[in-house]
Amino acid sequence: MVGVAGKSQACNACRQKRLKCDLRRPSCLKCITLKRSCSYGRDLIFVNRTPSSPSATATSVLSERRAQQQILAYPRTEAKLHYLFSKSSHDSHEFRKYAFEVLETTYLPKQPVSGHFKPETRDGSFAWVYILTDLTEPSKSLDTSLFAFCLVQLHITGTGNASLYQCLDQYNTALQQLYSDLDDSERRFREETLAAILVLSTCELFVCPAENGWSVHARGIAEILRLRDPEMASTPAWRHLFSRMRVVCTLEALTERKAQILENDIWRQIVTESGFNGALDEVFQMVADIPTILEHAVALSSISDQSTLLKESAAVAQSMLAMVGSVEFWRDEFWKASPSPRAWLVPSCAANPADLDPSNKTYPLCFEFESLSVAVSIVFCWSIATQLYSNVIQIHDLVQARLGRHIALEYLLTQTDNTTESQNTLLFTVDKGRSIQDIQSEGAKMARYVCQSLEYFHRIEMGTYGGHATTYPTWSARQYFRLHPGHERERSWLQNIHKMEGPGTRWGLSLMIFADIAQPLGGLSRVEQSLTH
């Protein structure tokens, strides 16, 4: 049992408001001047490690206590949110400012209890939220979308009174308002309208079980960007909104295994215009061509001629391995650029019901990261590698099934023409000596790394954004363990992550799930094939 007390000697009111206190007793001068009650002393908080909670820490206990204290204040929060929204047509700035405060306590990552970490407000895939208070033009679609998003966040965190039905009703109202703005030739291109699209697409992650809404929004975003006048000014708000728009469209394309709706040359033109060079922006710029490569892979099963199939399969497999090489090279350079470790392993504190024996956990260790933005970038690289390795394995299985004989991956990779090899050299040199066993081992390792990162994202201080950020990584790992044999335990672990528990963490949020791939390239998965023999 460990006691944790604060270091500040200021009175409770000055400490809460982060004001300098003169330490007078029984009442300090500031409290006397402001006519408020003044009290000193801070409760000790005891960390009680028991057999049922052997890994409890001071940080986890403080996070849970702070979350419980916030719950008590939320009835007033929701009432004020309703009130300001009703006045938003006259004072949208006040409403947006308060909506942002609600999102700070629910959706956005919190400042850790240690206070050593400065919140990353302008970097990462949640940076767009901070831009909302900079948008000053009246917009009913943005205000209605923000209101719906805030209600959803209060609902899923159990800190509001709105029911899921009421959240969905408000979401549909916001959607209709957005359609109205998109039909208007002037309002369509306003930053407030783009922001409304992003708010609703993020809202859908928490209220829509399927990704249909994301597909619609991705198409809407692509159409707006395609029609956008290149001469339009590129403001800081626009650049942050664009960064998030690219995330939405790219994830939709990756999970659908289809080329992005918006041509890559248009994306790259906007990237150059935006001038973004953050880690996550670099990664998304690097992987822009992967959906097109995945679409070519899906088309392989329709090729009937064996010779053509062999050459096309080799070309696609080489492109995928070249892209993996580029992603891993970027990740390694990003890792080296920091004087301190980007990530390291620590004992896992969470329990998964799939682990029947607590002493024999599937993942006894989990990753700790330098920061949340670092975690998002690195885990996205692992997820991309997982998906690409899985597709190389599927291509190899498809070719073997069509030829009716075993072939080595090394042989397959040599069945390309010089044009394909020169194109891939521009990406990364492909090691043609790799065996299929090497690919299977690397793919499984990347998928396990993704799983070992999930506990970090589900900490309470990461907000609901933490769970949101795992949507694609979880999908990628799940597809790998579904489609390839020998990973039944890992697959079961992933199927039960919504039931996990652990000190200082929050699991079981209702989140959108990208649809599983119906079947691998060419038909039955290796798991299904093994069951039929």
Short mmCIF file of C-alpha atoms in Angstrom, two decimals, residues 7-303:
data_model
loop_
_atom_site.label_atom_id
_atom_site.label_comp_id
_atom_site.label_asym_id
_atom_site.label_seq_id
_atom_site.Cartn_x
_atom_site.Cartn_y
_atom_site.Cartn_z
CA LYS A 7 3.82 18.54 -3.64
CA SER A 8 2.04 21.90 -3.75
CA GLN A 9 1.48 23.70 -0.43
CA ALA A 10 -1.01 26.18 -1.95
CA CYS A 11 -4.60 26.21 -0.79
CA ASN A 12 -6.96 23.93 -2.65
CA ALA A 13 -8.66 26.74 -4.61
CA CYS A 14 -5.39 28.35 -5.81
CA ARG A 15 -3.92 24.97 -6.68
CA GLN A 16 -6.98 24.01 -8.72
CA LYS A 17 -6.86 27.29 -10.66
CA ARG A 18 -3.05 27.20 -10.82
CA LEU A 19 -2.69 30.59 -9.12
CA LYS A 20 0.15 31.74 -6.91
CA CYS A 21 -0.93 31.45 -3.28
CA ASP A 22 0.51 33.50 -0.39
CA LEU A 23 -0.12 30.52 1.95
CA ARG A 24 -1.84 32.64 4.62
CA ARG A 25 -4.01 30.74 7.07
CA PRO A 26 -6.81 30.23 7.74
CA SER A 27 -7.58 32.07 4.44
CA CYS A 28 -5.17 33.26 1.77
CA LEU A 29 -5.41 36.79 0.37
CA LYS A 30 -6.73 35.68 -3.04
CA CYS A 31 -9.59 33.71 -1.48
CA ILE A 32 -10.45 36.63 0.80
CA THR A 33 -10.45 39.04 -2.17
CA LEU A 34 -12.60 36.75 -4.31
CA LYS A 35 -14.90 35.93 -1.33
CA ARG A 36 -14.52 32.19 -1.69
CA SER A 37 -13.92 29.48 0.86
CA CYS A 38 -10.27 28.69 1.52
CA SER A 39 -9.01 25.33 2.72
CA TYR A 40 -5.70 23.56 2.95
CA GLY A 41 -4.70 19.97 2.95
CA ARG A 42 -4.83 17.26 0.40
CA ASP A 43 -6.16 13.78 0.85
CA LEU A 44 -3.73 10.93 0.70
CA ILE A 45 -4.62 8.48 -2.02
CA PHE A 46 -3.65 4.92 -1.26
CA VAL A 47 -2.68 2.43 -3.94
CA ASN A 48 -3.83 -0.90 -2.61
CA ARG A 49 -2.24 -3.77 -4.49
CA THR A 50 -4.34 -6.87 -3.95
CA PRO A 51 -4.31 -10.34 -5.54
CA SER A 52 -7.14 -9.19 -7.84
CA SER A 53 -5.23 -6.01 -8.77
CA PRO A 54 -1.52 -6.75 -8.36
CA SER A 55 -0.36 -4.17 -10.91
CA ALA A 56 -2.14 -1.07 -9.58
CA THR A 57 -0.02 2.07 -9.77
CA ALA A 58 -0.29 5.61 -8.43
CA THR A 59 -0.92 6.89 -11.96
CA SER A 60 -3.77 4.46 -12.61
CA VAL A 61 -5.47 5.18 -9.27
CA LEU A 62 -5.24 8.95 -9.76
CA SER A 63 -6.60 8.64 -13.32
CA GLU A 64 -9.60 6.63 -12.12
CA ARG A 65 -10.28 9.05 -9.26
CA ARG A 66 -10.10 12.06 -11.58
CA ALA A 67 -12.53 10.35 -13.99
CA GLN A 68 -14.97 9.70 -11.11
CA GLN A 69 -14.79 13.35 -10.03
CA GLN A 70 -15.57 14.47 -13.56
CA ILE A 71 -18.66 12.28 -13.67
CA LEU A 72 -20.18 14.25 -10.75
CA ALA A 73 -19.91 17.48 -12.74
CA TYR A 74 -21.39 16.20 -16.00
CA PRO A 75 -25.13 16.78 -15.42
CA ARG A 76 -24.30 20.51 -15.32
CA THR A 77 -22.00 20.10 -18.32
CA GLU A 78 -24.72 18.59 -20.50
CA ALA A 79 -27.27 21.20 -19.42
CA LYS A 80 -24.87 24.02 -20.30
CA LEU A 81 -24.07 22.35 -23.63
CA HIS A 82 -27.79 22.28 -24.52
CA TYR A 83 -28.20 25.88 -23.47
CA LEU A 84 -25.26 27.23 -25.49
CA PHE A 85 -26.25 25.17 -28.52
CA SER A 86 -29.72 26.71 -28.43
CA LYS A 87 -28.01 30.11 -28.64
CA SER A 88 -25.36 29.07 -31.19
CA SER A 89 -27.16 30.80 -34.08
CA HIS A 90 -26.43 34.07 -32.26
CA ASP A 91 -23.13 33.20 -30.57
CA SER A 92 -21.40 30.25 -32.26
CA HIS A 93 -17.99 31.15 -30.81
CA GLU A 94 -19.15 30.65 -27.21
CA PHE A 95 -20.78 27.33 -28.08
CA ARG A 96 -17.73 26.00 -29.97
CA LYS A 97 -15.44 27.05 -27.16
CA TYR A 98 -17.52 25.13 -24.62
CA ALA A 99 -17.92 22.13 -26.95
CA PHE A 100 -14.14 21.99 -27.18
CA GLU A 101 -13.94 21.97 -23.36
CA VAL A 102 -16.31 18.99 -23.32
CA LEU A 103 -14.16 17.17 -25.88
CA GLU A 104 -11.05 17.96 -23.81
CA THR A 105 -12.50 15.99 -20.90
CA THR A 106 -13.88 13.10 -22.97
CA TYR A 107 -12.39 12.59 -26.43
CA LEU A 108 -8.96 14.23 -26.33
CA PRO A 109 -5.88 12.85 -24.54
CA LYS A 110 -5.32 14.25 -21.05
CA GLN A 111 -2.15 15.60 -19.53
CA PRO A 112 -0.58 12.79 -17.50
CA VAL A 113 -0.70 13.08 -13.72
CA SER A 114 3.08 13.48 -13.53
CA GLY A 115 2.80 16.81 -15.35
CA HIS A 116 6.05 16.17 -17.25
CA PHE A 117 4.32 15.90 -20.59
CA LYS A 118 3.15 18.86 -22.60
CA PRO A 119 -0.06 17.95 -24.48
CA GLU A 120 0.50 17.70 -28.22
CA THR A 121 -2.11 20.08 -29.55
CA ARG A 122 -0.85 20.67 -33.08
CA ASP A 123 0.54 17.28 -34.00
CA GLY A 124 -1.08 13.94 -34.54
CA SER A 125 -4.40 12.78 -35.95
CA PHE A 126 -6.36 14.59 -33.21
CA ALA A 127 -4.83 18.03 -33.93
CA TRP A 128 -7.82 19.04 -36.07
CA VAL A 129 -10.02 19.29 -32.95
CA TYR A 130 -7.95 22.21 -31.67
CA ILE A 131 -8.65 24.08 -34.91
CA LEU A 132 -12.41 24.15 -34.33
CA THR A 133 -12.22 27.13 -31.98
CA ASP A 134 -10.33 29.06 -34.68
CA LEU A 135 -13.28 28.80 -37.08
CA THR A 136 -15.33 31.97 -36.64
CA GLU A 137 -17.85 31.93 -39.49
CA PRO A 138 -21.44 30.95 -38.58
CA SER A 139 -22.23 27.40 -39.66
CA LYS A 140 -25.26 25.45 -38.56
CA SER A 141 -23.84 22.21 -39.95
CA LEU A 142 -20.65 22.55 -37.88
CA ASP A 143 -22.47 23.54 -34.68
CA THR A 144 -25.05 20.77 -35.07
CA SER A 145 -22.30 18.22 -35.77
CA LEU A 146 -20.29 19.38 -32.76
CA PHE A 147 -23.38 19.14 -30.54
CA ALA A 148 -24.02 15.57 -31.73
CA PHE A 149 -20.37 14.60 -31.22
CA CYS A 150 -20.31 16.00 -27.68
CA LEU A 151 -23.53 14.15 -26.76
CA VAL A 152 -22.03 10.93 -28.13
CA GLN A 153 -18.86 11.39 -26.09
CA LEU A 154 -20.84 12.04 -22.91
CA HIS A 155 -22.97 8.99 -23.63
CA ILE A 156 -20.21 6.47 -24.31
CA THR A 157 -18.13 7.59 -21.33
CA GLY A 158 -21.17 7.25 -19.06
CA THR A 159 -20.97 10.90 -18.06
CA GLY A 160 -24.14 12.19 -19.73
CA ASN A 161 -27.86 11.54 -19.66
CA ALA A 162 -28.47 11.35 -23.41
CA SER A 163 -29.49 7.91 -24.66
CA LEU A 164 -28.02 6.26 -27.73
CA TYR A 165 -31.31 6.94 -29.53
CA GLN A 166 -31.07 10.65 -28.76
CA CYS A 167 -27.43 10.69 -29.94
CA LEU A 168 -28.37 9.03 -33.22
CA ASP A 169 -31.31 11.40 -33.67
CA GLN A 170 -29.01 14.40 -33.23
CA TYR A 171 -26.45 12.81 -35.54
CA ASN A 172 -29.09 12.41 -38.27
CA THR A 173 -30.15 16.03 -37.80
CA ALA A 174 -26.54 17.12 -38.25
CA LEU A 175 -26.22 14.92 -41.33
CA GLN A 176 -29.23 16.58 -42.96
CA GLN A 177 -27.81 20.01 -42.18
CA LEU A 178 -24.49 19.00 -43.73
CA TYR A 179 -26.23 17.81 -46.91
CA SER A 180 -27.89 21.21 -47.14
CA ASP A 181 -24.51 22.98 -46.96
CA LEU A 182 -22.97 20.63 -49.50
CA ASP A 183 -25.75 21.49 -51.96
CA ASP A 184 -24.83 25.15 -51.68
CA SER A 185 -22.08 26.13 -54.16
CA GLU A 186 -20.55 28.64 -51.73
CA ARG A 187 -20.94 26.94 -48.35
CA ARG A 188 -19.60 23.68 -49.80
CA PHE A 189 -15.99 24.93 -49.83
CA ARG A 190 -15.99 26.73 -46.49
CA GLU A 191 -13.66 25.46 -43.80
CA GLU A 192 -16.62 25.14 -41.44
CA THR A 193 -18.29 22.67 -43.83
CA LEU A 194 -15.13 20.58 -44.12
CA ALA A 195 -14.86 20.63 -40.33
CA ALA A 196 -18.45 19.39 -40.06
CA ILE A 197 -17.61 16.42 -42.30
CA LEU A 198 -14.67 15.51 -40.08
CA VAL A 199 -16.69 15.88 -36.88
CA LEU A 200 -19.44 13.60 -38.22
CA SER A 201 -16.99 11.04 -39.64
CA THR A 202 -15.33 10.86 -36.21
CA CYS A 203 -18.74 10.73 -34.52
CA GLU A 204 -19.61 7.71 -36.67
CA LEU A 205 -16.72 5.77 -35.18
CA PHE A 206 -18.65 5.72 -31.91
CA VAL A 207 -22.28 5.31 -33.01
CA CYS A 208 -22.24 3.38 -36.31
CA PRO A 209 -21.27 -0.31 -36.15
CA ALA A 210 -20.44 -0.49 -39.87
CA GLU A 211 -18.20 1.75 -41.96
CA ASN A 212 -20.84 2.72 -44.56
CA GLY A 213 -20.88 6.31 -43.32
CA TRP A 214 -17.12 6.56 -43.66
CA SER A 215 -17.34 5.51 -47.31
CA VAL A 216 -19.92 8.20 -47.98
CA HIS A 217 -17.83 10.85 -46.24
CA ALA A 218 -14.67 9.75 -48.06
CA ARG A 219 -16.45 10.23 -51.37
CA GLY A 220 -17.80 13.59 -50.27
CA ILE A 221 -14.34 14.75 -49.18
CA ALA A 222 -12.82 13.59 -52.46
CA GLU A 223 -15.44 15.45 -54.50
CA ILE A 224 -14.92 18.68 -52.54
CA LEU A 225 -11.15 18.50 -52.99
CA ARG A 226 -11.49 17.66 -56.68
CA LEU A 227 -13.69 20.69 -57.31
CA ARG A 228 -11.74 23.01 -55.05
CA ASP A 229 -10.18 25.98 -56.81
CA PRO A 230 -6.35 25.64 -56.63
CA GLU A 231 -6.20 29.40 -56.13
CA MET A 232 -8.13 29.22 -52.85
CA ALA A 233 -6.11 30.35 -49.85
CA SER A 234 -4.52 27.61 -47.74
CA THR A 235 -5.00 28.72 -44.14
CA PRO A 236 -3.60 26.92 -41.06
CA ALA A 237 -7.11 25.65 -40.32
CA TRP A 238 -7.44 24.28 -43.84
CA ARG A 239 -4.10 22.47 -43.56
CA HIS A 240 -5.06 20.71 -40.32
CA LEU A 241 -8.48 19.78 -41.70
CA PHE A 242 -6.84 18.41 -44.84
CA SER A 243 -4.48 16.29 -42.76
CA ARG A 244 -7.43 14.62 -41.05
CA MET A 245 -9.37 14.30 -44.34
CA ARG A 246 -6.48 12.33 -45.80
CA VAL A 247 -6.56 9.94 -42.83
CA VAL A 248 -10.28 9.25 -43.37
CA CYS A 249 -9.90 8.61 -47.10
CA THR A 250 -6.73 6.52 -46.79
CA LEU A 251 -8.10 4.22 -44.07
CA GLU A 252 -11.29 3.71 -46.08
CA ALA A 253 -9.21 2.79 -49.15
CA LEU A 254 -6.90 0.43 -47.20
CA THR A 255 -9.73 -1.55 -45.61
CA GLU A 256 -11.73 -1.68 -48.86
CA ARG A 257 -8.56 -2.63 -50.80
CA LYS A 258 -9.46 -0.15 -53.52
CA ALA A 259 -7.59 2.75 -55.06
CA GLN A 260 -8.37 6.04 -53.36
CA ILE A 261 -11.34 7.90 -54.76
CA LEU A 262 -9.23 10.99 -55.22
CA GLU A 263 -6.34 10.64 -57.64
CA ASN A 264 -2.97 10.57 -55.91
CA ASP A 265 -1.63 13.47 -57.97
CA ILE A 266 -4.38 15.70 -56.52
CA TRP A 267 -3.54 14.51 -53.00
CA ARG A 268 0.14 15.22 -53.56
CA GLN A 269 -0.61 18.66 -54.96
CA ILE A 270 -2.53 19.51 -51.78
CA VAL A 271 0.22 17.97 -49.62
CA THR A 272 2.78 20.27 -51.24
CA GLU A 273 0.40 23.18 -50.78
CA SER A 274 -0.24 22.39 -47.11
CA GLY A 275 3.45 22.22 -46.23
CA PHE A 276 2.89 19.59 -43.52
CA ASN A 277 5.93 17.52 -42.50
CA GLY A 278 4.85 15.92 -39.23
CA ALA A 279 5.59 12.24 -38.63
CA LEU A 280 2.05 11.05 -39.31
CA ASP A 281 1.78 13.22 -42.44
CA GLU A 282 5.03 11.71 -43.74
CA VAL A 283 3.70 8.19 -43.19
CA PHE A 284 0.39 8.84 -44.94
CA GLN A 285 2.17 10.48 -47.85
CA MET A 286 4.43 7.44 -48.13
CA VAL A 287 1.60 4.89 -48.17
CA ALA A 288 -0.63 6.78 -50.61
CA ASP A 289 -0.07 4.20 -53.38
CA ILE A 290 -0.75 1.11 -51.26
CA PRO A 291 -4.55 1.01 -51.88
CA THR A 292 -3.86 0.86 -55.64
CA ILE A 293 -1.42 -2.02 -55.11
CA LEU A 294 -4.04 -3.82 -52.98
CA GLU A 295 -6.64 -3.34 -55.72
CA HIS A 296 -4.26 -4.97 -58.23
CA ALA A 297 -3.83 -7.87 -55.79
CA VAL A 298 -7.59 -8.39 -55.54
CA ALA A 299 -7.79 -8.49 -59.36
CA LEU A 300 -5.26 -11.33 -59.63
CA SER A 301 -7.86 -14.03 -58.99
CA SER A 302 -9.67 -13.04 -62.21
CA ILE A 303 -6.64 -13.84 -64.40
#
